[in-house]
């Protein structure tokens, strides 16, 4: 079955606009995805008809808001194949990882312990561990990349040992698109006795994720990369892990009882949700997931594959273009450099032609250092992009070449 | 990458003595760098740049012009690309060198960037601020100038190209000298 791309695009009103006098070609989906009408409506309807604080009001609207908010949690739980107690609302992937670094790593790491990550990680999956290591005397170990920018699995197995307390890995690389064999790696890390975390920010918008099948302890993602609103994210935590974790922040909502001498903590998942949560964000995210569940995800995945194939073929035929990241398994991301051209210049000249890409180090400075490049130009595709838009990217690149 | 050169409707003014960019860069890297050789701000003023840009009406001509400015501006030798001359941008980096001649009360500026468009925009900044008195530099309204030449977006804090930070750094030094 194929995707009715026009009908799909019609559900994303933002796509229909001119930028610098040209039809917008939005290829910055790795940074954030656009939102379908279903999500926009859910946000509107919440604030127009339901807005109220959750879990505490003795009135109709509060009941409704609580019902929608907790229903959203169930939607996310079903989406990941988890239980609702295992779904924590956060601001996004970054906060989700910080929560684990704060409440697990800093609590349990000791001198001599190791945290294992990969060279290709986003800063959000580096810095929290680095800081936890600095605070506890543990050390950060890094899996190197092979020539094609896939993870060096031999090195991974050598780095993994009985001192590895935490293994934190990106499901897919934001800068290069490389899809990591996380299931296999989690199994090995688990066998070595490590707590495992997957940064799923660049995965959930592309393909279905099953945390039980992955057998992972923690899975983090952001709503806005999954067609949902910004400022809402998720941390899935295996129940035993969450029960063993101390609270992240303290205050309202997360308590059971409070006296001036002592407080006791609420049950899961509320123990980790201090203060009034992002209610609209959670409801908006659930609307995005429900909308996505209503699509033929197999067909969408095949469509994204076709976009990447076309882009890769055109890139290979493009004089002076070098693809950065040529792993066999990738999400629909094309990172590249134009011979002798700074990525910022390429990005600016593409923007002038209505083509939105991201340029720079993509919050992966250690990765760029390891590749010996200042950054890349990144075209990241999503379900609503068309083959024609891929062609337009390369037509625009031909024009860019005449400038530099 | 390409030998397609644009057909400018009028010649682009040269403001340094080497017309071959490659050669100029090499020379500046090998031979001693002389900040006083940059005549931008004197031979080519902000007014000249504004007139040129006014004359170029489509975005392609304007950006080719800016890029040419960037190519013509001598870069800093690597030995001068030090931490204290560095202005960090998210997308691109800028280096700034200054020299103050107290007898003539004149501030000399040189800039470099790893990105061509930013370097060209930096050249435009120099056309307004180079070889001026610290007081004139301090008081110059760069936003108004970039607004006039319809490039204000590039000075925006959201751009992260280091240009805004560079202007602030120049003005801060000028402010100290003028005080």
XYZ file of C-alpha atoms in Angstrom, chain B residues 39-112:
74
model
C 41.744 49.642 3.630
C 38.127 48.730 4.112
C 36.426 51.620 5.877
C 38.688 54.048 4.084
C 38.819 53.112 0.381
C 35.477 51.387 0.549
C 33.035 52.853 3.032
C 29.733 51.689 4.425
C 28.129 54.180 2.061
C 29.778 52.475 -0.946
C 28.561 49.064 0.216
C 25.034 50.371 0.760
C 24.991 51.869 -2.742
C 26.257 48.635 -4.286
C 23.658 46.560 -2.476
C 20.916 48.974 -3.451
C 21.907 48.388 -7.032
C 21.656 44.602 -6.717
C 18.037 43.712 -6.453
C 17.732 39.932 -6.401
C 18.954 37.709 -3.607
C 21.397 35.853 -5.835
C 23.283 38.977 -6.841
C 23.300 40.226 -3.266
C 24.698 37.004 -1.860
C 27.271 36.654 -4.613
C 28.368 40.165 -3.729
C 28.570 39.358 -0.001
C 30.482 36.161 -0.712
C 32.906 38.064 -2.932
C 33.480 40.540 -0.127
C 34.254 37.586 2.113
C 36.658 36.109 -0.411
C 38.481 39.398 -0.840
C 38.906 40.121 2.831
C 42.318 38.841 3.895
C 41.997 36.149 6.515
C 43.925 36.065 9.744
C 46.966 33.799 9.840
C 46.435 30.692 11.928
C 48.867 32.001 14.533
C 46.442 34.817 15.273
C 43.406 32.548 15.573
C 43.806 32.314 19.309
C 41.291 31.931 22.096
C 41.347 35.628 23.013
C 40.547 36.624 19.421
C 37.839 34.000 19.106
C 34.138 34.819 18.966
C 32.086 31.680 19.267
C 29.024 31.190 17.127
C 26.781 28.159 17.024
C 27.000 27.756 13.249
C 30.267 29.431 12.419
C 33.285 30.934 14.151
C 34.684 34.446 13.980
C 38.107 35.773 14.949
C 38.719 39.436 15.626
C 42.026 41.333 15.735
C 42.217 44.975 16.754
C 44.974 47.561 16.900
C 44.661 51.063 18.270
C 46.862 53.907 17.023
C 46.648 56.392 19.869
C 48.421 59.196 18.012
C 45.916 59.114 15.173
C 43.123 58.025 17.541
C 42.254 55.299 15.036
C 41.062 51.767 15.612
C 42.230 49.146 13.095
C 40.249 45.953 12.705
C 40.734 42.600 11.025
C 38.309 39.707 11.080
C 38.093 36.181 9.798
